[in-house]
Amino acid sequence: MKKVILLLTLGVFVASCGGKKEEKKDGFEVSRTKSEDKKAQASEAIPIDLDNKGVGPIKNVALPDEIDTEMASLGEAKFNAICVACHMVDQRMIGPAMEGVLERRSPEWVMNMILNPDGMLREDPIAKALLKEYNNAIMLNQNLSEEEARELLEYLRTL
């Protein structure tokens, strides 16, 4: 008989503790659910413009159908030496991802941004929008020659 009473008491105790009671707490609440990525929305707001040549010394760039692998190799070395501090190939960092940049910008715009970032950030509407999107992180002038900028452009064509 004592065993039956003990089992019943134990059963009642377990049943009373098993329910989950929600408490409402005052203060702020942290939601761990994923919301829409604001950065992705911001980059969609910057238009693709292949007609804008930008502001700077480059007025026309003729790109051959085939990529010059030697020039692209020199451009890759230059990219890895100075550009990777702010740019990655396939993801955003301090600056935009470089993969597919020539599908969004004209070759002249890209070269003018490399050669004349100060003028571009002052006068070009797309450069201004990118500056705003990337928290006013300015692109520094690397004082490259037109030939070095063209090598970088050739490398960007390979991405």
mmCIF file of C-alpha atoms in Angstrom:
data_model
loop_
_atom_site.group_PDB
_atom_site.id
_atom_site.type_symbol
_atom_site.label_atom_id
_atom_site.label_comp_id
_atom_site.label_asym_id
_atom_site.label_seq_id
_atom_site.Cartn_x
_atom_site.Cartn_y
_atom_site.Cartn_z
ATOM 1 C CA MET A 1 0.000 0.000 0.000
ATOM 2 C CA LYS A 2 2.868 2.397 0.800
ATOM 3 C CA LYS A 3 4.327 1.719 -2.659
ATOM 4 C CA VAL A 4 1.046 2.665 -4.356
ATOM 5 C CA ILE A 5 0.755 5.927 -2.396
ATOM 6 C CA LEU A 6 4.400 6.727 -3.101
ATOM 7 C CA LEU A 7 3.908 6.089 -6.849
ATOM 8 C CA LEU A 8 0.730 8.221 -6.916
ATOM 9 C CA THR A 9 2.480 11.079 -5.106
ATOM 10 C CA LEU A 10 5.451 10.842 -7.435
ATOM 11 C CA GLY A 11 3.082 10.810 -10.459
ATOM 12 C CA VAL A 12 1.244 13.935 -9.239
ATOM 13 C CA PHE A 13 4.553 15.697 -8.616
ATOM 14 C CA VAL A 14 5.895 14.902 -12.099
ATOM 15 C CA ALA A 15 2.607 15.967 -13.739
ATOM 16 C CA SER A 16 2.566 19.286 -11.909
ATOM 17 C CA CYS A 17 6.143 20.140 -12.923
ATOM 18 C CA GLY A 18 5.811 19.087 -16.542
ATOM 19 C CA GLY A 19 3.816 22.061 -17.869
ATOM 20 C CA LYS A 20 5.684 24.951 -19.486
ATOM 21 C CA LYS A 21 4.661 28.331 -18.220
ATOM 22 C CA GLU A 22 5.503 31.419 -20.262
ATOM 23 C CA GLU A 23 6.640 34.490 -18.446
ATOM 24 C CA LYS A 24 6.255 37.942 -19.882
ATOM 25 C CA LYS A 25 9.246 40.070 -19.028
ATOM 26 C CA ASP A 26 9.424 43.812 -19.111
ATOM 27 C CA GLY A 27 12.164 45.377 -21.239
ATOM 28 C CA PHE A 28 13.413 44.703 -24.709
ATOM 29 C CA GLU A 29 13.220 41.480 -26.638
ATOM 30 C CA VAL A 30 15.829 40.047 -28.972
ATOM 31 C CA SER A 31 14.523 38.244 -32.001
ATOM 32 C CA ARG A 32 16.857 35.695 -33.525
ATOM 33 C CA THR A 33 14.795 35.250 -36.671
ATOM 34 C CA LYS A 34 16.481 36.312 -39.867
ATOM 35 C CA SER A 35 15.097 39.480 -41.391
ATOM 36 C CA GLU A 36 15.637 40.770 -44.892
ATOM 37 C CA ASP A 37 19.203 41.710 -45.643
ATOM 38 C CA LYS A 38 19.297 45.509 -45.851
ATOM 39 C CA LYS A 39 22.661 45.476 -47.617
ATOM 40 C CA ALA A 40 21.277 43.318 -50.409
ATOM 41 C CA GLN A 41 18.385 45.750 -50.813
ATOM 42 C CA ALA A 42 20.766 48.708 -50.917
ATOM 43 C CA SER A 43 22.911 47.236 -53.697
ATOM 44 C CA GLU A 44 19.784 46.580 -55.754
ATOM 45 C CA ALA A 45 19.026 50.298 -55.548
ATOM 46 C CA ILE A 46 22.237 51.198 -57.409
ATOM 47 C CA PRO A 47 21.450 50.820 -61.085
ATOM 48 C CA ILE A 48 23.408 48.845 -63.614
ATOM 49 C CA ASP A 49 24.780 51.427 -66.036
ATOM 50 C CA LEU A 50 27.011 50.321 -68.867
ATOM 51 C CA ASP A 51 26.778 53.683 -70.657
ATOM 52 C CA ASN A 52 28.270 55.798 -67.846
ATOM 53 C CA LYS A 53 31.996 56.262 -68.531
ATOM 54 C CA GLY A 54 32.685 58.085 -65.294
ATOM 55 C CA VAL A 55 34.907 61.081 -64.631
ATOM 56 C CA GLY A 56 38.585 60.889 -65.457
ATOM 57 C CA PRO A 57 41.186 60.427 -68.150
ATOM 58 C CA ILE A 58 39.691 57.320 -69.788
ATOM 59 C CA LYS A 59 37.229 58.152 -72.545
ATOM 60 C CA ASN A 60 37.220 54.921 -74.547
ATOM 61 C CA VAL A 61 38.477 51.379 -73.928
ATOM 62 C CA ALA A 62 38.432 48.818 -76.702
ATOM 63 C CA LEU A 63 38.367 45.317 -75.255
ATOM 64 C CA PRO A 64 39.304 42.465 -77.586
ATOM 65 C CA ASP A 65 37.161 39.331 -77.569
ATOM 66 C CA GLU A 66 39.960 37.207 -76.140
ATOM 67 C CA ILE A 67 41.452 37.888 -72.743
ATOM 68 C CA ASP A 68 45.167 38.671 -72.728
ATOM 69 C CA THR A 69 46.315 36.107 -70.153
ATOM 70 C CA GLU A 70 49.693 37.757 -69.589
ATOM 71 C CA MET A 71 48.081 41.129 -68.920
ATOM 72 C CA ALA A 72 45.436 39.478 -66.704
ATOM 73 C CA SER A 73 48.183 37.746 -64.729
ATOM 74 C CA LEU A 74 49.899 41.082 -64.082
ATOM 75 C CA GLY A 75 46.534 42.545 -63.081
ATOM 76 C CA GLU A 76 45.857 39.663 -60.687
ATOM 77 C CA ALA A 77 49.209 40.234 -58.988
ATOM 78 C CA LYS A 78 48.421 43.947 -58.639
ATOM 79 C CA PHE A 79 44.911 43.130 -57.341
ATOM 80 C CA ASN A 80 46.343 40.740 -54.733
ATOM 81 C CA ALA A 81 48.917 43.326 -53.684
ATOM 82 C CA ILE A 82 46.720 46.399 -53.235
ATOM 83 C CA CYS A 83 43.023 45.737 -53.811
ATOM 84 C CA VAL A 84 42.348 42.808 -51.472
ATOM 85 C CA ALA A 85 42.587 45.124 -48.478
ATOM 86 C CA CYS A 86 39.100 46.395 -49.408
ATOM 87 C CA HIS A 87 37.735 44.120 -52.156
ATOM 88 C CA MET A 88 37.099 40.401 -52.399
ATOM 89 C CA VAL A 89 36.319 38.639 -55.622
ATOM 90 C CA ASP A 90 32.983 37.107 -54.693
ATOM 91 C CA GLN A 91 31.677 38.910 -51.606
ATOM 92 C CA ARG A 92 31.214 42.357 -50.150
ATOM 93 C CA MET A 93 33.846 43.697 -47.833
ATOM 94 C CA ILE A 94 34.837 47.309 -47.248
ATOM 95 C CA GLY A 95 34.149 47.752 -50.958
ATOM 96 C CA PRO A 96 32.004 45.868 -53.473
ATOM 97 C CA ALA A 97 32.728 42.359 -54.730
ATOM 98 C CA MET A 98 34.601 42.485 -58.012
ATOM 99 C CA GLU A 99 33.079 39.419 -59.637
ATOM 100 C CA GLY A 100 30.873 40.526 -62.522
ATOM 101 C CA VAL A 101 31.794 44.206 -62.184
ATOM 102 C CA LEU A 102 31.931 44.540 -65.979
ATOM 103 C CA GLU A 103 28.337 43.340 -66.147
ATOM 104 C CA ARG A 104 27.364 46.352 -63.984
ATOM 105 C CA ARG A 105 29.813 49.068 -65.094
ATOM 106 C CA SER A 106 31.498 50.082 -68.317
ATOM 107 C CA PRO A 107 35.236 49.397 -68.733
ATOM 108 C CA GLU A 108 35.840 53.159 -68.865
ATOM 109 C CA TRP A 109 33.981 53.654 -65.568
ATOM 110 C CA VAL A 110 36.040 50.935 -63.879
ATOM 111 C CA MET A 111 39.336 52.373 -65.103
ATOM 112 C CA ASN A 112 38.325 55.922 -64.156
ATOM 113 C CA MET A 113 37.380 54.689 -60.681
ATOM 114 C CA ILE A 114 40.821 53.078 -60.360
ATOM 115 C CA LEU A 115 42.700 56.095 -61.711
ATOM 116 C CA ASN A 116 40.559 58.964 -60.382
ATOM 117 C CA PRO A 117 38.612 57.847 -57.299
ATOM 118 C CA ASP A 118 38.565 61.351 -55.789
ATOM 119 C CA GLY A 119 36.974 62.924 -58.865
ATOM 120 C CA MET A 120 34.584 60.015 -59.294
ATOM 121 C CA LEU A 121 33.385 60.233 -55.682
ATOM 122 C CA ARG A 122 32.836 63.979 -56.086
ATOM 123 C CA GLU A 123 31.058 63.976 -59.438
ATOM 124 C CA ASP A 124 29.833 60.545 -60.572
ATOM 125 C CA PRO A 125 26.313 59.619 -59.360
ATOM 126 C CA ILE A 126 27.013 55.870 -59.201
ATOM 127 C CA ALA A 127 30.277 56.369 -57.309
ATOM 128 C CA LYS A 128 28.408 58.645 -54.871
ATOM 129 C CA ALA A 129 25.708 56.002 -54.372
ATOM 130 C CA LEU A 130 28.334 53.307 -53.772
ATOM 131 C CA LEU A 131 30.085 55.567 -51.278
ATOM 132 C CA LYS A 132 26.835 55.933 -49.365
ATOM 133 C CA GLU A 133 26.100 52.192 -49.537
ATOM 134 C CA TYR A 134 29.537 51.320 -48.180
ATOM 135 C CA ASN A 135 29.285 53.624 -45.150
ATOM 136 C CA ASN A 136 31.334 56.445 -46.667
ATOM 137 C CA ALA A 137 34.418 54.251 -46.970
ATOM 138 C CA ILE A 138 36.297 56.117 -49.693
ATOM 139 C CA MET A 139 38.408 54.401 -52.294
ATOM 140 C CA LEU A 140 41.962 55.612 -51.942
ATOM 141 C CA ASN A 141 43.954 56.734 -54.939
ATOM 142 C CA GLN A 142 46.648 54.115 -55.501
ATOM 143 C CA ASN A 143 48.468 56.347 -58.039
ATOM 144 C CA LEU A 144 48.486 53.655 -60.688
ATOM 145 C CA SER A 145 49.429 54.242 -64.294
ATOM 146 C CA GLU A 146 46.900 53.769 -67.089
ATOM 147 C CA GLU A 147 48.782 50.599 -68.067
ATOM 148 C CA GLU A 148 48.437 49.175 -64.528
ATOM 149 C CA ALA A 149 44.745 50.085 -64.461
ATOM 150 C CA ARG A 150 44.302 48.346 -67.820
ATOM 151 C CA GLU A 151 46.022 45.220 -66.417
ATOM 152 C CA LEU A 152 43.617 45.273 -63.471
ATOM 153 C CA LEU A 153 40.712 45.639 -65.869
ATOM 154 C CA GLU A 154 41.922 42.636 -67.848
ATOM 155 C CA TYR A 155 42.070 40.592 -64.634
ATOM 156 C CA LEU A 156 38.539 41.710 -63.706
ATOM 157 C CA ARG A 157 37.373 40.385 -67.082
ATOM 158 C CA THR A 158 38.418 36.899 -65.944
ATOM 159 C CA LEU A 159 36.212 36.925 -62.838
#
